[in-house]
Amino acid sequence: MWALRRAGTPLRFHAQKAVSARGCASLEVLLTADAKNVEEHHDADCQKACCCHKPKPPAFQLSFSSGQFAWSRGFSSQPGENSGDKDDELEDGFSDLEVPPEAGKTDAGLTSEDSSDEDAADEFGLDDVDADAKPEKEYIKRTSGSILLKTVLEAPRHQLTSVLEKWRKDGNALDRSELYFVLIQLRKRKWYNKALELVEWVQKLQLFELEERDFAARVDLTAKVYGLHKAEQYIEKIPASHRGEVVYRTLLANCVATDNVKKSEEVFNRMKDLGFPPTTFSFNQLLLLYKRLDKKKIADVLTMMEKEDVKPSLFTYKLLVDAKGLVGDIEAMEKVVESMEKDGIEPDLMFNATIARHYIFNGQREKAETLLESMEGDDIQKNRFACKILLPLHAFLGNSDDVERIWKVCEDNTRLDECKSAIEAFGKLGNVEKAEKVFEDMLVKWKTLSPKFYNTLLKVYADQNLLDKGKELAKRMDENHVRFGTQTLDALVKLYVDAGEVEKAESLLHKLSLKNYIKPNYSSYMKLLDSYSKKGDIHNAEKVFNKLRQIGYTGRIRMYQLLLHSYLHAKAPAYGFKERMKADNIFPNGAVATLIAATDPFVKKKSISDLLD
């Protein structure tokens, strides 16, 4: 494996204050009104449910990229992560396969919760209990049979402690297994506030003897609700006997989740100073971070792993395969696979799906189809779990017959994730009616659905540029009290941007994110920035760029590239842009350096058409 860090060319990137809109406009008004004419007010006596006189500001914070990584100290701390309590996004790891890697946009990486990062999500040693890990009936039985889970889910947001006290007085007992099962379900829903309150209640009453992972669970949730700084303060209060590697690796995983390079490196080095043995988990966290933000450092991490004799895991190889595939280096990606096989590590379905995905989007159709055939096996009926993975991959290849064939295997006894994949697949094939039928059949069978299934159909409408259908589905979500999360906002932004209503898309993103207390996805802002840059709209491009930096999306060179494009298209000079990037500790790649030269009024420029080509 270690030769991989030297194989091939090094991996490289290709190249204002928030306004507190406290309006009481309904979703109907937001979706239909002109972007500049949505009624807003702050009336103290307003009783509408959507009105928040003093909304709690999301804990969005800036993060800053570091210089060259070494076994050094002294990096600064930057707290920040929104609680996500309002974001019921039961998005599974398969979302990584929904969209192709965009050429020249590989810096727009995935968060740990978006990229099948089971190794990253399980920082404090939970054995995840998932429908994919256990038979569906057993999983559903345990979920529906958990009185504690039902109690916590139904409890009003600010009354959980009193509800738990009543639950206990009713004679219910709690063991650690049940506690962690409930915590897993809450984390899947991103109801971090409730999860934290539950953990604090258990620890305050000392319902059982606390272990290190119990403290680590609280560190994790504190970081997600109140930010990294508060999590560090809590760590100092943990008894020394329980302040071990699991606690610090939990903090590390949260630093990585916020893309905070400096803090991640600081915590990693602190673990070394404290004498904790280096682990695959910790190195994987660095690889995950650098895969998103600084691929040049991946080789350095591999060198450190070799020096410390830390063996790579399947997840390590997943990260390396994805990093190579994202830059189109298929030969190097295949060398990673060969090295993994020599190490005796067997790929799983998701690993093969990642390889197939990169084959597909790098034009290796024959290799992709051979791999899909291998993933399917001799009998797809017996290999039912593969169906949800194969459906969208065949759709990306345009294999409509294979999509229909695999869906027939599932159709008589459908499972939720298979339905989600089918909606994606039929939508990608342009068969919107079939995608809608799958969704409606789901509603008949399950009555109520998680937001992620509505979001899947909303993405279909966005991809097919069906604005009216998308607006109707969004209104339907609102009427059915389905939570609007980051994926919903992202799909709505795409709907309006593709319809040419960019200002309306920006207005919706701003108002709905404040109304639902959520931090929009990086990709949502990039859709806006890309559209404004193509128009040469410098004012709005700068506004979106500053918003990205304000809420913590920093260290990504693509946003600087698009901003420069807005100046180029407007035929306007970008004074001091190189110094501006340097102040943000961002260094231009070849494409950005060319754009800086093109927009520098003191440098002789090529024609705009040459630069755009």
Coordinates of C-alpha atoms in Angstrom, one line a residue:
M1 CA 0.0 0.0 0.0
W2 CA 2.7 2.5 1.0
A3 CA 4.1 2.7 -2.5
L4 CA 0.8 4.4 -3.5
R5 CA 1.7 7.7 -1.9
R6 CA 4.5 7.9 -4.5
A7 CA 2.6 6.4 -7.4
G8 CA 1.4 8.6 -10.2
T9 CA 1.2 12.4 -10.0
P10 CA 0.4 14.1 -6.7
L11 CA -3.3 14.7 -6.0
R12 CA -4.2 18.4 -6.4
F13 CA -7.2 20.5 -6.6
H14 CA -8.7 21.2 -10.1
A15 CA -9.6 24.0 -10.6
Q16 CA -21.5 40.0 5.6
K17 CA -23.3 39.7 8.5
A18 CA -26.5 37.6 8.3
V19 CA -29.7 39.6 8.1
S20 CA -32.1 38.2 10.6
A21 CA -35.2 37.8 8.5
R22 CA -37.9 37.2 11.0
G23 CA -40.8 37.3 8.6
C24 CA -44.0 35.4 9.2
A25 CA -44.5 34.7 5.5
S26 CA -45.9 31.2 4.9
L27 CA -44.2 28.8 2.5
E28 CA -47.0 29.5 0.0
V29 CA -46.0 33.1 0.0
L30 CA -42.3 32.4 -0.1
L31 CA -42.7 30.1 -3.1
T32 CA -44.9 32.3 -5.1
A33 CA -44.1 35.9 -4.2
D34 CA -41.5 38.1 -5.9
A35 CA -38.2 37.8 -4.1
K36 CA -38.2 41.5 -3.2
N37 CA -41.8 41.7 -2.0
V38 CA -42.2 39.0 0.7
E39 CA -43.8 40.6 3.7
E40 CA -41.6 40.7 6.8
H41 CA -42.4 42.1 10.2
H42 CA -41.3 41.8 13.9
D43 CA -44.6 42.4 15.6
A44 CA -44.3 41.6 19.3
D45 CA -47.8 40.2 19.4
C46 CA -47.6 38.1 16.3
Q47 CA -48.9 34.6 17.2
K48 CA -48.2 32.8 14.0
A49 CA -46.3 29.6 14.4
C50 CA -43.8 30.6 11.9
C51 CA -42.9 33.8 13.6
C52 CA -39.8 33.9 15.8
H53 CA -39.3 37.3 17.4
K54 CA -35.8 36.5 18.5
P55 CA -34.6 33.3 16.7
K56 CA -31.7 31.6 18.1
P57 CA -28.9 32.3 15.7
P58 CA -27.3 29.1 14.3
A59 CA -23.8 28.5 15.7
F60 CA -22.1 29.1 12.3
Q61 CA -18.5 29.9 12.8
L62 CA -15.5 30.6 10.6
S63 CA -12.8 28.0 10.1
F64 CA -9.4 28.7 8.7
S65 CA -7.1 26.4 6.8
S66 CA -3.6 25.9 8.1
G67 CA -0.2 25.9 6.5
Q68 CA 2.0 22.8 5.9
F69 CA 1.1 20.0 8.3
A70 CA 3.7 18.7 10.7
W71 CA 3.9 17.2 14.1
S72 CA 3.7 20.7 15.5
R73 CA 1.6 22.6 18.1
G74 CA 0.0 26.0 18.4
F75 CA -2.9 25.9 16.0
S76 CA -5.8 28.1 17.0
S77 CA -9.2 26.9 18.1
Q78 CA -12.3 27.6 16.1
P79 CA -15.6 26.4 17.5
G80 CA -18.7 25.9 15.3
E81 CA -21.4 23.5 14.4
N82 CA -25.1 24.0 14.2
S83 CA -27.3 21.8 16.3
G84 CA -29.3 20.4 13.5
D85 CA -32.2 19.9 15.8
K86 CA -34.7 21.0 13.2
D87 CA -33.1 19.0 10.4
D88 CA -34.7 15.7 10.2
E89 CA -32.6 14.5 7.3
L90 CA -32.4 10.8 7.6
E91 CA -30.0 10.8 4.7
D92 CA -28.1 7.6 4.4
G93 CA -24.6 7.0 3.2
F94 CA -25.8 6.2 -0.3
S95 CA -26.2 9.9 -1.1
D96 CA -22.6 9.9 -2.2
L97 CA -23.6 7.9 -5.4
E98 CA -26.4 10.2 -6.5
V99 CA -24.4 12.7 -8.4
P100 CA -21.3 12.6 -10.5
P101 CA -18.0 14.2 -9.5
E102 CA -18.1 17.5 -11.3
A103 CA -15.1 18.2 -13.5
G104 CA -13.0 20.9 -11.9
K105 CA -15.1 21.0 -8.7
T106 CA -13.5 18.3 -6.6
D107 CA -12.8 20.7 -3.8
A108 CA -16.6 20.7 -3.0
G109 CA -16.2 17.7 -0.9
L110 CA -18.7 15.7 1.1
T111 CA -19.3 16.0 4.8
S112 CA -18.7 12.9 6.9
E113 CA -22.5 12.3 7.1
D114 CA -22.8 12.5 3.3
S115 CA -20.1 10.2 2.2
S116 CA -20.8 6.7 3.6
D117 CA -18.3 7.5 6.4
E118 CA -19.4 4.9 8.9
D119 CA -15.9 5.1 10.3
A120 CA -16.3 8.8 10.9
A121 CA -19.8 8.7 12.3
D122 CA -19.1 6.1 14.9
E123 CA -16.5 8.1 16.7
F124 CA -17.4 6.9 20.2
G125 CA -17.6 3.2 19.7
L126 CA -21.3 2.6 18.9
D127 CA -22.4 -0.6 17.3
D128 CA -24.8 0.9 14.8
V129 CA -28.2 -0.8 14.7
D130 CA -29.5 -0.3 11.1
A131 CA -32.0 -1.8 8.8
D132 CA -29.1 -2.9 6.5
A133 CA -27.3 -4.6 9.3
K134 CA -30.2 -6.6 10.6
P135 CA -33.2 -8.1 9.0
E136 CA -35.8 -5.4 8.3
K137 CA -38.5 -7.0 10.4
E138 CA -36.2 -7.2 13.4
Y139 CA -35.1 -3.6 13.0
I140 CA -38.7 -2.3 12.7
K141 CA -39.8 -4.4 15.7
R142 CA -37.1 -3.0 17.9
T143 CA -37.7 0.6 16.7
S144 CA -41.5 0.4 17.2
G145 CA -41.1 -1.5 20.5
S146 CA -38.8 1.0 22.2
I147 CA -40.9 2.9 24.7
L148 CA -38.0 5.3 25.5
L149 CA -37.5 6.1 21.8
K150 CA -41.2 6.8 21.4
T151 CA -41.2 8.9 24.5
V152 CA -38.2 11.0 23.4
L153 CA -39.5 11.4 19.8
E154 CA -42.9 12.6 20.9
A155 CA -41.7 14.9 23.7
P156 CA -41.9 18.7 23.0
R157 CA -38.5 20.1 22.4
H158 CA -38.2 22.1 25.6
Q159 CA -39.9 19.6 27.9
L160 CA -37.8 16.5 27.4
T161 CA -36.4 16.4 30.9
S162 CA -39.8 16.5 32.6
V163 CA -41.2 13.9 30.2
L164 CA -38.2 11.6 31.0
E165 CA -38.9 12.1 34.7
K166 CA -42.5 11.0 34.3
W167 CA -41.3 8.0 32.2
R168 CA -39.0 7.0 35.0
K169 CA -41.7 7.4 37.7
D170 CA -43.9 5.1 35.7
G171 CA -41.6 2.3 36.5
N172 CA -39.5 2.2 33.4
A173 CA -35.9 1.1 33.7
L174 CA -33.0 2.1 31.5
D175 CA -29.9 0.2 30.5
R176 CA -26.9 1.3 28.4
S177 CA -28.0 -0.8 25.4
E178 CA -31.3 0.9 25.2
L179 CA -29.8 4.3 25.8
Y180 CA -27.4 3.9 22.9
F181 CA -30.1 2.5 20.6
V182 CA -32.1 5.7 21.2
L183 CA -29.0 7.9 20.7
I184 CA -28.3 6.3 17.4
Q185 CA -31.9 7.0 16.2
L186 CA -31.7 10.6 17.3
R187 CA -28.3 11.1 15.7
K188 CA -29.7 9.7 12.4
R189 CA -32.4 12.3 12.6
K190 CA -29.8 14.9 13.6
W191 CA -31.9 15.7 16.7
Y192 CA -28.7 16.5 18.6
N193 CA -30.4 18.8 21.1
K194 CA -32.7 16.1 22.3
A195 CA -29.9 13.5 22.3
L196 CA -27.7 15.8 24.4
E197 CA -30.5 16.5 26.9
L198 CA -31.1 12.8 27.2
V199 CA -27.4 12.1 27.9
E200 CA -27.2 14.9 30.4
W201 CA -30.2 13.6 32.2
V202 CA -28.8 10.1 32.4
Q203 CA -25.4 11.3 33.7
K204 CA -27.0 13.7 36.3
L205 CA -29.0 10.9 37.8
Q206 CA -26.2 8.4 37.5
L207 CA -28.6 5.7 36.3
F208 CA -25.6 3.4 35.7
E209 CA -21.9 3.5 36.2
L210 CA -20.4 5.7 33.5
E211 CA -17.7 4.5 31.1
E212 CA -15.4 6.5 28.8
R213 CA -17.7 6.1 25.8
D214 CA -20.6 7.7 27.8
F215 CA -18.5 10.8 28.3
A216 CA -17.4 10.6 24.7
A217 CA -21.1 10.6 23.6
R218 CA -21.6 13.8 25.5
V219 CA -18.5 15.4 24.0
D220 CA -19.8 14.5 20.5
L221 CA -23.3 16.0 21.1
T222 CA -21.9 19.1 22.9
A223 CA -19.7 19.8 19.9
K224 CA -22.7 19.4 17.5
V225 CA -25.0 21.6 19.6
Y226 CA -22.7 24.2 21.1
G227 CA -19.5 24.0 19.1
L228 CA -15.9 22.7 19.6
H229 CA -14.9 25.2 22.2
K230 CA -17.7 24.1 24.6
A231 CA -16.8 20.4 23.9
E232 CA -13.2 21.1 24.9
Q233 CA -14.4 22.8 28.1
Y234 CA -16.5 19.8 28.9
I235 CA -13.5 17.4 28.3
E236 CA -11.6 19.2 31.1
K237 CA -14.4 18.3 33.5
I238 CA -14.3 14.6 32.7
P239 CA -12.5 12.5 35.4
A240 CA -8.9 11.8 34.3
S241 CA -9.5 8.0 34.4
H242 CA -12.1 8.4 31.7
R243 CA -10.4 11.0 29.6
G244 CA -8.8 8.6 27.1
E245 CA -8.3 8.1 23.4
V246 CA -12.0 7.6 22.7
V247 CA -12.9 11.0 24.1
Y248 CA -10.2 12.8 22.1
R249 CA -10.9 11.0 18.9
T250 CA -14.6 12.0 19.3
L251 CA -13.4 15.6 19.4
L252 CA -11.2 15.0 16.4
A253 CA -14.0 13.6 14.4
N254 CA -16.1 16.7 15.1
C255 CA -13.3 19.0 14.1
V256 CA -13.1 17.1 10.8
A257 CA -16.8 17.3 10.4
T258 CA -16.6 21.1 10.6
D259 CA -13.7 21.2 8.1
N260 CA -11.6 22.9 10.7
V261 CA -8.1 22.0 9.5
K262 CA -6.2 23.9 12.2
K263 CA -8.2 22.5 15.1
S264 CA -8.1 18.9 13.6
E265 CA -4.3 19.0 13.4
E266 CA -4.1 20.5 16.9
V267 CA -6.3 17.7 18.4
F268 CA -4.4 15.0 16.5
N269 CA -1.1 16.3 17.9
R270 CA -2.5 16.7 21.4
M271 CA -3.4 13.0 21.3
K272 CA 0.2 12.2 20.4
D273 CA 1.5 14.4 23.2
L274 CA -0.8 12.6 25.7
G275 CA 0.8 9.3 24.7
F276 CA -2.2 7.7 23.1
P277 CA -1.2 5.0 20.6
P278 CA -1.8 6.1 17.0
T279 CA -4.9 4.5 15.6
T280 CA -6.3 3.8 12.1
F281 CA -9.4 5.8 13.1
S282 CA -7.5 9.0 13.8
F283 CA -5.4 8.8 10.6
N284 CA -8.6 8.1 8.6
Q285 CA -10.0 11.3 10.0
L286 CA -7.1 13.2 8.6
L287 CA -7.4 11.5 5.3
L288 CA -11.1 12.4 5.2
L289 CA -10.3 16.0 5.9
Y290 CA -7.6 16.3 3.4
K291 CA -9.6 14.4 0.7
R292 CA -12.0 17.3 0.9
L293 CA -9.7 20.3 1.5
D294 CA -6.0 19.6 0.7
K295 CA -5.3 16.5 -1.3
K296 CA -1.6 17.2 -1.4
K297 CA -1.4 16.2 2.3
I298 CA -2.8 12.7 1.7
A299 CA 0.7 11.4 0.9
D300 CA 2.0 12.9 4.2
V301 CA -0.6 11.1 6.2
L302 CA 0.2 7.8 4.5
T303 CA 3.9 8.3 5.3
M304 CA 3.0 8.9 9.0
M305 CA 0.9 5.7 9.0
E306 CA 3.8 3.7 7.6
K307 CA 6.2 5.3 10.2
E308 CA 3.8 4.5 13.0
D309 CA 3.1 1.0 11.6
V310 CA -0.6 1.7 11.6
K311 CA -2.5 -0.7 9.2
P312 CA -5.0 0.7 6.8
S313 CA -8.6 -0.3 7.1
L314 CA -11.3 -0.8 4.4
F315 CA -12.4 2.8 5.1
T316 CA -8.8 4.0 4.5
Y317 CA -8.9 2.4 1.1
K318 CA -12.3 3.8 0.4
L319 CA -11.0 7.3 1.0
L320 CA -8.0 6.7 -1.2
V321 CA -10.0 5.2 -4.0
D322 CA -12.4 8.2 -3.9
A323 CA -9.6 10.7 -3.8
K324 CA -8.0 9.2 -6.9
G325 CA -11.3 8.8 -8.7
L326 CA -12.4 12.4 -8.1
V327 CA -9.4 13.7 -10.0
G328 CA -9.9 11.1 -12.8
D329 CA -6.8 9.1 -12.1
I330 CA -8.3 5.7 -12.8
E331 CA -5.0 4.0 -13.1
A332 CA -3.9 5.1 -9.6
M333 CA -7.4 4.2 -8.3
E334 CA -6.9 0.6 -9.6
K335 CA -3.5 0.4 -8.0
V336 CA -5.1 1.3 -4.6
V337 CA -7.5 -1.7 -5.2
E338 CA -4.6 -4.0 -6.0
S339 CA -2.8 -2.9 -2.9
M340 CA -5.9 -3.5 -0.8
E341 CA -6.2 -7.0 -2.2
K342 CA -2.6 -7.7 -1.3
D343 CA -3.3 -6.7 2.2
G344 CA -6.1 -9.3 2.4
I345 CA -8.9 -6.7 2.8
E346 CA -12.1 -7.7 1.0
P347 CA -14.2 -4.9 -0.7
D348 CA -17.8 -4.5 0.3
L349 CA -20.7 -3.4 -1.9
M350 CA -20.3 0.2 -1.1
F351 CA -16.6 0.1 -1.9
N352 CA -17.3 -1.5 -5.3
A353 CA -20.1 1.1 -5.9
T354 CA -17.6 3.9 -5.4
I355 CA -15.3 2.3 -7.9
A356 CA -18.2 1.8 -10.4
R357 CA -19.2 5.4 -9.9
H358 CA -15.8 6.7 -10.9
Y359 CA -15.6 4.3 -13.8
I360 CA -19.0 5.6 -15.0
F361 CA -18.1 9.3 -14.8
N362 CA -14.7 8.8 -16.3
G363 CA -16.0 7.1 -19.4
Q364 CA -15.0 3.5 -18.5
R365 CA -18.4 2.0 -19.3
E366 CA -17.2 -1.5 -20.0
K367 CA -15.4 -1.7 -16.7
A368 CA -18.4 -0.3 -14.9
E369 CA -20.8 -2.8 -16.3
T370 CA -18.4 -5.7 -15.5
L371 CA -18.2 -4.5 -11.9
L372 CA -22.0 -4.1 -11.7
E373 CA -22.5 -7.6 -12.9
S374 CA -20.1 -8.9 -10.3
M375 CA -21.9 -6.9 -7.6
E376 CA -25.2 -8.4 -8.6
G377 CA -24.0 -12.0 -8.3
D378 CA -25.7 -15.1 -9.7
D379 CA -29.0 -14.5 -8.1
I380 CA -30.2 -10.9 -7.3
Q381 CA -33.1 -12.4 -5.3
K382 CA -30.6 -13.8 -2.8
N383 CA -28.5 -10.7 -3.0
R384 CA -31.4 -8.4 -2.3
F385 CA -29.2 -5.8 -0.4
A386 CA -27.4 -5.0 -3.7
C387 CA -30.6 -3.7 -5.3
K388 CA -30.7 -0.3 -3.8
I389 CA -27.0 0.2 -4.8
L390 CA -27.4 -1.1 -8.4
L391 CA -30.6 0.9 -9.3
P392 CA -29.0 4.4 -9.6
L393 CA -25.8 3.1 -11.0
H394 CA -27.6 1.4 -13.9
A395 CA -29.6 4.6 -14.4
F396 CA -26.4 6.6 -14.7
L397 CA -25.4 4.2 -17.5
G398 CA -28.7 4.6 -19.1
N399 CA -29.6 0.9 -18.6
S400 CA -33.4 1.3 -18.4
D401 CA -34.0 -2.4 -18.9
D402 CA -31.7 -3.3 -16.0
V403 CA -33.4 -0.7 -13.8
E404 CA -36.8 -2.2 -14.6
R405 CA -35.5 -5.7 -14.1
I406 CA -34.0 -5.0 -10.6
W407 CA -37.0 -3.0 -9.5
K408 CA -39.3 -6.0 -10.3
V409 CA -37.3 -7.9 -7.7
C410 CA -38.2 -5.3 -5.1
E411 CA -41.7 -4.2 -6.2
D412 CA -43.8 -6.9 -4.5
N413 CA -42.2 -6.4 -1.1
T414 CA -40.6 -3.0 -1.2
R415 CA -38.2 -1.6 1.4
L416 CA -37.8 2.1 2.1
D417 CA -34.2 2.5 0.8
E418 CA -35.0 0.5 -2.3
C419 CA -37.9 2.9 -3.1
K420 CA -35.6 5.8 -2.6
S421 CA -33.1 4.4 -5.0
A422 CA -35.9 3.6 -7.5
I423 CA -37.1 7.2 -7.4
E424 CA -33.6 8.4 -8.1
A425 CA -33.1 5.8 -10.9
F426 CA -36.3 6.5 -12.7
G427 CA -35.8 10.2 -12.3
K428 CA -32.3 10.0 -13.8
L429 CA -33.8 8.1 -16.8
G430 CA -36.3 10.8 -17.3
N431 CA -39.2 8.6 -16.3
V432 CA -40.8 11.1 -13.9
E433 CA -44.2 9.4 -13.9
K434 CA -42.7 6.1 -12.7
A435 CA -40.7 8.0 -10.0
E436 CA -43.9 9.6 -8.9
K437 CA -45.8 6.3 -8.8
V438 CA -43.1 4.8 -6.5
F439 CA -43.4 7.8 -4.2
E440 CA -47.2 7.6 -4.1
D441 CA -47.1 3.9 -3.4
M442 CA -44.8 4.5 -0.5
L443 CA -47.3 6.9 1.0
V444 CA -50.0 4.3 0.7
K445 CA -47.9 1.7 2.3
W446 CA -46.2 3.7 5.1
K447 CA -48.6 6.6 5.5
T448 CA -46.0 9.0 6.7
L449 CA -42.5 9.4 5.3
S450 CA -39.2 10.9 6.4
P451 CA -38.1 14.2 4.7
K452 CA -35.4 12.3 2.7
F453 CA -38.0 10.6 0.6
Y454 CA -39.8 13.8 -0.3
N455 CA -36.3 15.3 -1.0
T456 CA -35.5 12.5 -3.4
L457 CA -38.6 13.3 -5.5
L458 CA -37.9 17.0 -5.2
K459 CA -34.4 16.4 -6.6
V460 CA -36.0 14.5 -9.6
Y461 CA -38.1 17.6 -10.3
A462 CA -35.0 19.8 -10.0
D463 CA -33.0 17.6 -12.3
Q464 CA -35.8 17.6 -14.9
N465 CA -36.4 21.4 -14.5
L466 CA -40.0 20.9 -13.4
L467 CA -40.5 24.0 -11.4
D468 CA -44.2 23.8 -10.9
K469 CA -44.2 20.2 -9.8
G470 CA -41.4 21.0 -7.4
K471 CA -43.3 24.0 -5.9
E472 CA -46.4 21.8 -5.4
L473 CA -44.4 19.1 -3.7
A474 CA -42.7 21.7 -1.4
K475 CA -46.2 23.0 -0.5
R476 CA -47.3 19.5 0.2
M477 CA -44.4 18.9 2.5
D478 CA -45.4 22.1 4.4
E479 CA -49.0 21.0 4.6
N480 CA -48.0 17.5 5.9
H481 CA -45.6 19.2 8.5
V482 CA -42.5 17.6 6.9
R483 CA -39.4 19.3 8.1
F484 CA -37.4 21.3 5.6
G485 CA -33.7 20.4 5.9
T486 CA -30.5 21.1 4.0
Q487 CA -31.4 18.7 1.2
T488 CA -34.8 20.3 0.7
L489 CA -33.3 23.7 0.5
D490 CA -30.6 22.5 -1.9
A491 CA -33.2 21.0 -4.3
L492 CA -35.3 24.2 -4.1
V493 CA -32.3 26.3 -5.0
K494 CA -31.6 24.1 -8.0
L495 CA -35.2 24.3 -9.1
Y496 CA -35.3 28.1 -9.1
V497 CA -31.7 28.6 -10.4
D498 CA -32.3 26.3 -13.4
A499 CA -35.6 28.1 -14.1
G500 CA -33.6 31.4 -14.3
E501 CA -34.9 32.8 -11.0
V502 CA -31.6 33.1 -9.2
E503 CA -32.6 36.0 -6.9
K504 CA -35.7 34.1 -5.8
A505 CA -33.5 31.0 -5.1
E506 CA -31.3 33.1 -2.9
S507 CA -34.2 34.7 -1.1
L508 CA -35.7 31.2 -0.3
L509 CA -32.4 29.9 0.9
H510 CA -32.0 32.8 3.3
K511 CA -35.5 32.9 4.7
L512 CA -36.1 29.1 5.0
S513 CA -32.7 28.4 6.6
L514 CA -33.4 31.1 9.3
K515 CA -36.9 29.9 9.8
N516 CA -35.8 26.3 10.3
Y517 CA -32.5 27.1 12.1
I518 CA -30.3 25.1 9.7
K519 CA -27.0 25.7 8.0
P520 CA -27.5 25.3 4.2
N521 CA -25.2 23.1 2.2
Y522 CA -22.1 24.4 0.6
S523 CA -23.5 23.2 -2.8
S524 CA -26.6 25.4 -2.4
Y525 CA -24.5 28.6 -2.2
M526 CA -22.2 27.3 -5.0
K527 CA -25.2 27.0 -7.3
L528 CA -26.0 30.7 -6.7
L529 CA -22.4 31.7 -7.0
D530 CA -22.0 29.8 -10.3
S531 CA -25.1 31.5 -11.7
Y532 CA -24.1 35.0 -10.7
S533 CA -20.6 34.5 -12.0
K534 CA -21.8 33.5 -15.4
K535 CA -23.9 36.7 -15.5
G536 CA -21.0 38.8 -14.5
D537 CA -23.0 39.9 -11.5
I538 CA -20.1 41.0 -9.2
H539 CA -22.3 42.5 -6.5
N540 CA -24.4 39.4 -5.9
A541 CA -21.4 37.1 -6.4
E542 CA -19.5 38.9 -3.7
K543 CA -22.5 38.7 -1.4
V544 CA -22.8 35.0 -1.8
F545 CA -19.0 34.6 -1.4
N546 CA -19.1 36.5 1.8
K547 CA -22.0 34.4 3.1
L548 CA -20.0 31.2 2.4
R549 CA -17.1 32.5 4.5
Q550 CA -19.3 33.9 7.2
I551 CA -21.0 30.5 7.9
G552 CA -17.8 28.6 7.9
Y553 CA -17.3 27.3 4.3
T554 CA -13.6 28.3 3.9
G555 CA -10.5 26.8 2.5
R556 CA -12.2 25.7 -0.8
I557 CA -10.6 27.1 -3.9
R558 CA -13.6 26.6 -6.2
M559 CA -15.5 29.5 -4.6
Y560 CA -12.6 31.9 -5.3
Q561 CA -12.4 30.6 -8.9
L562 CA -16.1 31.3 -9.5
L563 CA -15.9 34.8 -7.9
L564 CA -13.0 35.6 -10.3
H565 CA -15.2 34.4 -13.2
S566 CA -17.8 37.0 -12.2
Y567 CA -15.1 39.7 -12.6
L568 CA -13.9 38.2 -15.9
H569 CA -17.5 38.0 -17.3
A570 CA -18.2 41.6 -16.2
K571 CA -14.9 42.7 -17.8
A572 CA -14.0 44.4 -14.5
P573 CA -10.7 44.4 -12.6
A574 CA -10.3 42.3 -9.4
Y575 CA -7.9 44.5 -7.5
G576 CA -5.8 42.8 -4.9
F577 CA -7.3 39.4 -5.3
K578 CA -4.0 37.5 -4.8
E579 CA -3.4 39.3 -1.5
R580 CA -7.0 38.6 -0.6
M581 CA -6.5 34.9 -1.0
K582 CA -3.2 35.0 0.8
A583 CA -5.0 36.6 3.8
D584 CA -7.4 33.7 3.8
N585 CA -4.4 31.3 3.6
I586 CA -5.5 30.0 0.2
F587 CA -3.0 29.5 -2.5
P588 CA -4.0 29.7 -6.2
N589 CA -3.8 26.6 -8.4
G590 CA -3.0 26.9 -12.1
A591 CA -6.5 27.8 -13.2
V592 CA -7.0 30.4 -10.5
A593 CA -3.6 31.9 -11.1
T594 CA -4.6 32.4 -14.8
L595 CA -7.8 34.1 -13.7
I596 CA -6.0 36.4 -11.3
A597 CA -3.7 37.5 -14.1
A598 CA -6.7 37.9 -16.5
T599 CA -8.5 40.2 -14.0
D600 CA -5.4 42.1 -12.9
P601 CA -5.6 45.6 -14.6
F602 CA -1.8 45.8 -14.6
V603 CA -1.2 42.5 -16.4
K604 CA -1.5 42.1 -20.2
K605 CA -4.4 39.7 -20.7
K606 CA -5.5 37.1 -23.2
S607 CA -8.9 37.4 -24.8
I608 CA -11.8 36.4 -22.7
S609 CA -12.8 33.7 -25.1
D610 CA -9.4 32.1 -24.8
L611 CA -9.5 32.1 -21.0
L612 CA -13.1 30.7 -20.9
D613 CA -12.0 27.9 -23.3

